Each structure stands twice: as structure tokens, then as C-alpha cells.
Short mmCIF file of C-alpha atoms in Angstrom, two decimals:
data_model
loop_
_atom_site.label_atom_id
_atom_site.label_comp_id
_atom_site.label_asym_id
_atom_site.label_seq_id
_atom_site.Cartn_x
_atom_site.Cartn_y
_atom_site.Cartn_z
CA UNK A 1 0.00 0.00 0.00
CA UNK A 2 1.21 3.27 -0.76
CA UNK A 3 0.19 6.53 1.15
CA UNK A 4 1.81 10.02 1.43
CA UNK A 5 1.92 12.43 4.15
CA UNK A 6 2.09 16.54 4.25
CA UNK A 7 3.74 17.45 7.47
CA UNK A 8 1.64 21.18 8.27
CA UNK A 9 -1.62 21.70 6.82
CA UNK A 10 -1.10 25.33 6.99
CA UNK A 11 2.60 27.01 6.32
CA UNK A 12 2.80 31.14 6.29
CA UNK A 13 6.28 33.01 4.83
CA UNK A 14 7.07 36.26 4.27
CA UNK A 15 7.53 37.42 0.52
CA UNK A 16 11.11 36.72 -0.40
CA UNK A 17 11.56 34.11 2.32
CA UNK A 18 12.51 30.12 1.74
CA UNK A 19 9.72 27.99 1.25
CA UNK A 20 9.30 24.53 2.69
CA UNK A 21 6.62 21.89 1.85
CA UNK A 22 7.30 18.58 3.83
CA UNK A 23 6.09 15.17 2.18
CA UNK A 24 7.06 11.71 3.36
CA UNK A 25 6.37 8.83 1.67
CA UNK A 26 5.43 5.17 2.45
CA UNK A 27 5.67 2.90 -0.46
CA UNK A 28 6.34 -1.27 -0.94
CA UNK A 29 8.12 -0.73 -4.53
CA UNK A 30 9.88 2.08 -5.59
CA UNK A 31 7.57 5.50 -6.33
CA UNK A 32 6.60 7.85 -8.61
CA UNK A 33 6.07 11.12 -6.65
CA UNK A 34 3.93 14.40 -7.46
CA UNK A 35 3.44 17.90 -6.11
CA UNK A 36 0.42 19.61 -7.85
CA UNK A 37 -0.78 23.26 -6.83
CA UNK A 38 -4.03 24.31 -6.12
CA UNK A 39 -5.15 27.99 -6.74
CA UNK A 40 -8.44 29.47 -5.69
CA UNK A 41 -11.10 27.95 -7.00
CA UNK A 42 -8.74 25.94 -9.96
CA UNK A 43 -7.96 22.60 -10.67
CA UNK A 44 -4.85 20.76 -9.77
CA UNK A 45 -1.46 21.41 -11.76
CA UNK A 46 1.59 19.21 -11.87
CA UNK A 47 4.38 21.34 -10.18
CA UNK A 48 6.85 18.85 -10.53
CA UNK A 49 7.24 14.72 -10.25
CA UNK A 50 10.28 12.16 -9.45
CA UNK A 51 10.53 9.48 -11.77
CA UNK A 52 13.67 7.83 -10.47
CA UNK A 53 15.69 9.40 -13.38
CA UNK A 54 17.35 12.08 -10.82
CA UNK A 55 16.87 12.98 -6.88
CA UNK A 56 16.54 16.58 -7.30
CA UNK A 57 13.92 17.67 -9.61
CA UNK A 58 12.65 21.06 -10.95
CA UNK A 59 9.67 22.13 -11.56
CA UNK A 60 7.68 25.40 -12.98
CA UNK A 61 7.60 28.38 -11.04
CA UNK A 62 11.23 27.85 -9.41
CA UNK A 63 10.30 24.96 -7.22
CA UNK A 64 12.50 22.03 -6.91
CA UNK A 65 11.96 18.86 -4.31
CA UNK A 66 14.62 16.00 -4.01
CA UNK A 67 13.87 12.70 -3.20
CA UNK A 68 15.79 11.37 -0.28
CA UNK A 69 15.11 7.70 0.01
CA UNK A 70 16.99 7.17 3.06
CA UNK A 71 14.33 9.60 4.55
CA UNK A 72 11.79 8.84 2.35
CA UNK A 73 10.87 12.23 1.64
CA UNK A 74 10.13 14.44 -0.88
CA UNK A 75 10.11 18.33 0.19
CA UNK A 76 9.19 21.39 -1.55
CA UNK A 77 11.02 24.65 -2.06
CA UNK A 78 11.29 27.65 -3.46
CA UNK A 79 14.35 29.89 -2.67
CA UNK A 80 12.14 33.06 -2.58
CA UNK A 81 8.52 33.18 -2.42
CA UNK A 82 6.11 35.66 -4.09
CA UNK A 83 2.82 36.50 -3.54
CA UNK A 84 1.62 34.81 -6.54
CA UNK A 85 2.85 31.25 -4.61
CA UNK A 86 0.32 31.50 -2.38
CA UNK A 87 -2.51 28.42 -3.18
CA UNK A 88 -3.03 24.71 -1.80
CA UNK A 89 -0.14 22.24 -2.47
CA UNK A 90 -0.42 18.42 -2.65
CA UNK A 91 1.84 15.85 -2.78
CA UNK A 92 0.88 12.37 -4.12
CA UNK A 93 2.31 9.04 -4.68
CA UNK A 94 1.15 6.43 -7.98
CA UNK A 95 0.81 3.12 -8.33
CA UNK A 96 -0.77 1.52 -11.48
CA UNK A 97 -3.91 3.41 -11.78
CA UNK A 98 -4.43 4.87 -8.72
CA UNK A 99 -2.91 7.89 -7.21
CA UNK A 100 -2.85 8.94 -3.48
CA UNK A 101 -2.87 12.59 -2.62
CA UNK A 102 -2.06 14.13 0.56
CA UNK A 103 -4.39 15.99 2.61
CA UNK A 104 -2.55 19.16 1.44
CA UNK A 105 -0.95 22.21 2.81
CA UNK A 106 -2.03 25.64 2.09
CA UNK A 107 0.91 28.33 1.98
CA UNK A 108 0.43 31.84 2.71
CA UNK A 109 2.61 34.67 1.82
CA UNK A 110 3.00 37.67 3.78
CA UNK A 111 3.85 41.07 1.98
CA UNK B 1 -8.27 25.14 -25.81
CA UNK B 2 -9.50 23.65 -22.42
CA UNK B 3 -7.59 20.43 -22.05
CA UNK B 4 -10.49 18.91 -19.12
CA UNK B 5 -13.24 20.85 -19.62
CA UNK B 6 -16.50 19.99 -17.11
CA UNK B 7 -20.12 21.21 -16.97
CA UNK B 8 -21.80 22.83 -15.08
CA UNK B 9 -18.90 24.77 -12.71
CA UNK B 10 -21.92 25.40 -9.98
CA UNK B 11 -24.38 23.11 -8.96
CA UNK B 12 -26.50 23.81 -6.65
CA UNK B 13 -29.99 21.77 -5.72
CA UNK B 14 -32.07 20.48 -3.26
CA UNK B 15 -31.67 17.20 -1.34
CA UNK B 16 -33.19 14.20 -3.22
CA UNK B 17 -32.57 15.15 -6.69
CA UNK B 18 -30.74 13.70 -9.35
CA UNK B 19 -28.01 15.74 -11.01
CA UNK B 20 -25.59 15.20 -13.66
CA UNK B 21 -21.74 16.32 -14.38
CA UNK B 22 -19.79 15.92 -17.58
CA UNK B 23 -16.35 15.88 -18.53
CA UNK B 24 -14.69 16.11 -21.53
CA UNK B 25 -11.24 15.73 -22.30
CA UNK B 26 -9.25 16.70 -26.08
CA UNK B 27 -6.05 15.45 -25.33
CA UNK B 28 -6.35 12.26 -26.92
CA UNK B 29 -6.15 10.06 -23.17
CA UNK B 30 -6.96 6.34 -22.71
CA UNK B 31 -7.73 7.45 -19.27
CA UNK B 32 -10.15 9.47 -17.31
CA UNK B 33 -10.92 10.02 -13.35
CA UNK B 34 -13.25 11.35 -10.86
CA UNK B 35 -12.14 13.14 -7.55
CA UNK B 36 -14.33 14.34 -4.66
CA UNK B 37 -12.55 17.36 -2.59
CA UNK B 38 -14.47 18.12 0.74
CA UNK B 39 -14.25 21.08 2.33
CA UNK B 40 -11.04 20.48 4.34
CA UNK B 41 -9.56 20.06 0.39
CA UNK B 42 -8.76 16.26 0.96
CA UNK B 43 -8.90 14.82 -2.30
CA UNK B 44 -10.14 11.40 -3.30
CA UNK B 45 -10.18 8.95 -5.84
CA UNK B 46 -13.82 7.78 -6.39
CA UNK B 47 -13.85 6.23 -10.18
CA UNK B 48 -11.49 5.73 -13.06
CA UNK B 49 -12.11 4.45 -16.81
CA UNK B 50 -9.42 3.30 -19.33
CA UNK B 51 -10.93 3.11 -22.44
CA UNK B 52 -14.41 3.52 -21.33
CA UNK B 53 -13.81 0.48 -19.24
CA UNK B 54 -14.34 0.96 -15.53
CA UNK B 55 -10.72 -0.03 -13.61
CA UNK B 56 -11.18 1.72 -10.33
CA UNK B 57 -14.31 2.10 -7.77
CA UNK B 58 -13.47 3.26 -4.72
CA UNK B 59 -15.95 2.41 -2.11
CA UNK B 60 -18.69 4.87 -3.23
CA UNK B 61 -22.03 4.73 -2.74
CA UNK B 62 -24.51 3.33 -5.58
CA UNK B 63 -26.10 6.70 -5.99
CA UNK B 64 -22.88 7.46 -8.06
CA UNK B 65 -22.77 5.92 -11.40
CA UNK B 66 -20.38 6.80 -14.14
CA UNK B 67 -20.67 6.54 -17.57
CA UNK B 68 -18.12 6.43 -20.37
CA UNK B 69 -20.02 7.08 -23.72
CA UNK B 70 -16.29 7.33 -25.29
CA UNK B 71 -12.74 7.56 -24.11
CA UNK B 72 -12.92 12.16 -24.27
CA UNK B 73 -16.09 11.51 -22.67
CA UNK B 74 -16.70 10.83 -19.01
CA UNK B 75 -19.86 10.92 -17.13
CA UNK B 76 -21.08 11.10 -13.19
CA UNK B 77 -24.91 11.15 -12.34
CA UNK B 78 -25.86 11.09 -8.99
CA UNK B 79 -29.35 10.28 -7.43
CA UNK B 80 -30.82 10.93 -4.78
CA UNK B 81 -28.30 14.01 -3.07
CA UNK B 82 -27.76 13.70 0.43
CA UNK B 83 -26.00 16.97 2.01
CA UNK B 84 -22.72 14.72 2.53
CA UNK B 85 -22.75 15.13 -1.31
CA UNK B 86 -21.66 18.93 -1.01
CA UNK B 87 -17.86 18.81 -2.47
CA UNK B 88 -15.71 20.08 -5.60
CA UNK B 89 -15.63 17.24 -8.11
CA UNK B 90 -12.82 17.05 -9.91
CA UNK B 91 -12.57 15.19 -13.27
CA UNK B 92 -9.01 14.34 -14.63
CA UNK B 93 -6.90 12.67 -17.41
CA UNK B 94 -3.82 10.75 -18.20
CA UNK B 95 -2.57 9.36 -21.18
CA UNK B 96 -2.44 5.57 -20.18
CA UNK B 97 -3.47 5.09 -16.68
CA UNK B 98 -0.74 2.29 -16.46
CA UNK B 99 2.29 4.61 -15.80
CA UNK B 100 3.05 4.88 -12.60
CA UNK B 101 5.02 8.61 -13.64
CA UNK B 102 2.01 9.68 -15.73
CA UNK B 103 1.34 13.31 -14.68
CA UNK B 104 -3.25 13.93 -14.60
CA UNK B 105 -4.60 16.87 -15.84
CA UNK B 106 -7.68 18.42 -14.14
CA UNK B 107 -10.49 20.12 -14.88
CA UNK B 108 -11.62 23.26 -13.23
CA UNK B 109 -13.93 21.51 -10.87
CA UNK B 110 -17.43 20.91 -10.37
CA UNK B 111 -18.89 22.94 -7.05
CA UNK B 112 -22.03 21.27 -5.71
CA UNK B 113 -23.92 22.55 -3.17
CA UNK B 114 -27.13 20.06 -1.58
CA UNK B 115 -29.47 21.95 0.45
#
């Protein structure tokens, strides 16, 4: 069984300031991992995934999350935030045809 | 071009009616999805098609039935709407379903409201 969990369901910064999304993992073979963002009254969008071809990965909007196996995590984080950041972020885990999403965590920024 | 598109984006009815959502997709996927999203934005898997072939049904109650008329093309009527029923439903997309990395595209989301 596979599962994911978002350490914080709420996470405030202060424009300009490091952002940091925690996800661990729990997974019996070796995972595919997600973040998607949220904005107000969206749809989900695919941030950024880890498909085992490198432990740091990049995604749009100057995010980046490694993959630590050892720890099996998969943080978020942006060197600077802006106030456009600000939205519901999920990280999920896939296997086959199902995927399990967190229960999210919603990041404010402060001006 | 909307990629997911659904209809209608509000919803809002009375409990004990039967109501409808559609979602269509254009990017050519094999594979389509529904979501529920309460209100403390935890989001679940409730149904997914391949190929208008039903793979995954996740514990949901009868009153949900999906329909696949064609793989763009996916479906959810409900009957009888209790007020648990109030959510976002989220339809969604990916190109096979059997990729583990596959990334899902979502549509805007459909708000229902049972009152």
C-alpha cells in the first residue's frame, strides 16, 4: 500500500523568504512522486514529479523537491517566495492506476 | 483550448434530486478520473475508466454511477443528493493510466452545493 503524508496543513512566509513543503512517503516498490498546486477555486497542476531518473527535480515556477530515500521524503522549495505562490499544495504518490494525494498544505505569503 | 473541460462549474440543488456532471477531455487520453474534494480540500479517488472500461471504484455509494459514452467523454450522475454530497468534483486525465510517472490533468472543478 502506498500513502503520502504533508507534514503542516497550513505554512505562512514572508515574501522573499525560503519555502518549505514537507512530504514523506510510504511505499512497498519504488515510487513515482507528485506535487500539484491548487489555486483558488482551480484545478490541480503538476508542479513537478520524481521518476527515479534524478533525486533533485525542478519544476515550474522555481520549485524544486529532491527525493531522499533514506528519509523517504520528498520536500518542496522555493528559494524566494512571491505572492503569486500563495494556493493549496499536494503531494501524491502512484501506483498503477491509482494515485494517493495528501491531505494538502495551504501556503500563505505575507507582503 | 481547455484540455479537461466539465459542466456545469456550480451546482447547486435540493436534497433528493438527481443531477448530472460531464467531462470532456481533447487530449487524446486512454484514461479518465473522478475526484471528490471536501471542504477540508482532501482529495479522493472515487472512479477511473481506461478506455471507457471501468478499472477503479473506490468504495462509493450506488447513488454514483459513471458513464463512459467514449474515451474524451466521461460521465457522473448522482441520485438521490444527500448533504454529505456537497464537495468540488474534480474530473481528470492521463494518457495511459498504467504509468506509474504519468502526470493527470484536471479540470476546473465541479462545485455542488445540496441543500
Amino acid at each position: 500500500a502506498q500513502s503520502v503524508t504533508q507534514l503542516g496543513s497550513h505554512v505562512s512566509v514572508s515574501e522573499g523568504a525560503l519555502v518549505l513543503l514537507r512530504c514523506n512517503y510510504s511505499s512497498s516498490v519504488p515510487p513515482y512522486l507528485f506535487w500539484y498546486v491548487q489555486y483558488p477555486n482551480q484545478g490541480l497542476q503538476l508542479l513537478l514529479k520524481y521518476t527515479s531518473a534524478a533525486t533533485l527535480v525542478k519544476g515550474i515556477n522555481g520549485f524544486e523537491a529532491e527525493f531522499k530515500k533514506s528519509e523517504t521524503s520528498f520536500h518542496l522549495t522555493k528559494p524566494s517566495a512571491h505572492m503569486s505562490d500563495a494556493a493549496e499544495y499536494f503531494c501524491a504518490v502512484t501506483g498503477g492506476f491509482k494515485t494517493i494525494f495528501g491531505a494538502g498544505t495551504r501556503l500563505f505569503v505575507k507582503a | 483550448d481547455t484540455a479537461v473541460s466539465q459542466t456545469p462549474k456550480y451546482l447547486v440543488t435540493q436534497m433528493g434530486n438527481d443531477k448530472s456532471i460531464k467531462c470532456e477531455q481533447n487530449l487524446g487520453h486512454d484514461t479518465m478520473y473522478w475526484y471528490k474534494q471536501d471542504s477540508k480540500k482532501f482529495l479522493k479517488i472515487m472512479f477511473s475508466y481506461n478506455n471507457k472500461e471501468l478499472i477503479i471504484n473506490e468504495t462509493v455509494p450506488n447513488r454514483f454511477s459513471p458513464k463512459s459514452p467514449d474515451k474524451a467523454h466521461l460521465n457522473l450522475h448522482i441520485n438521490s443528493l444527500e448533504l454529505g454530497d456537497s464537495a468540488v468534483y474534480f474530473c481528470a486525465s492521463s494518457l495511459t493510466g498504467t504509468g506509474g510517472e504519468e502526470t493527470q490533468y484536471f479540470g476546473p472543478g465541479t462545485r455542488l452545493l445540496v441543500l
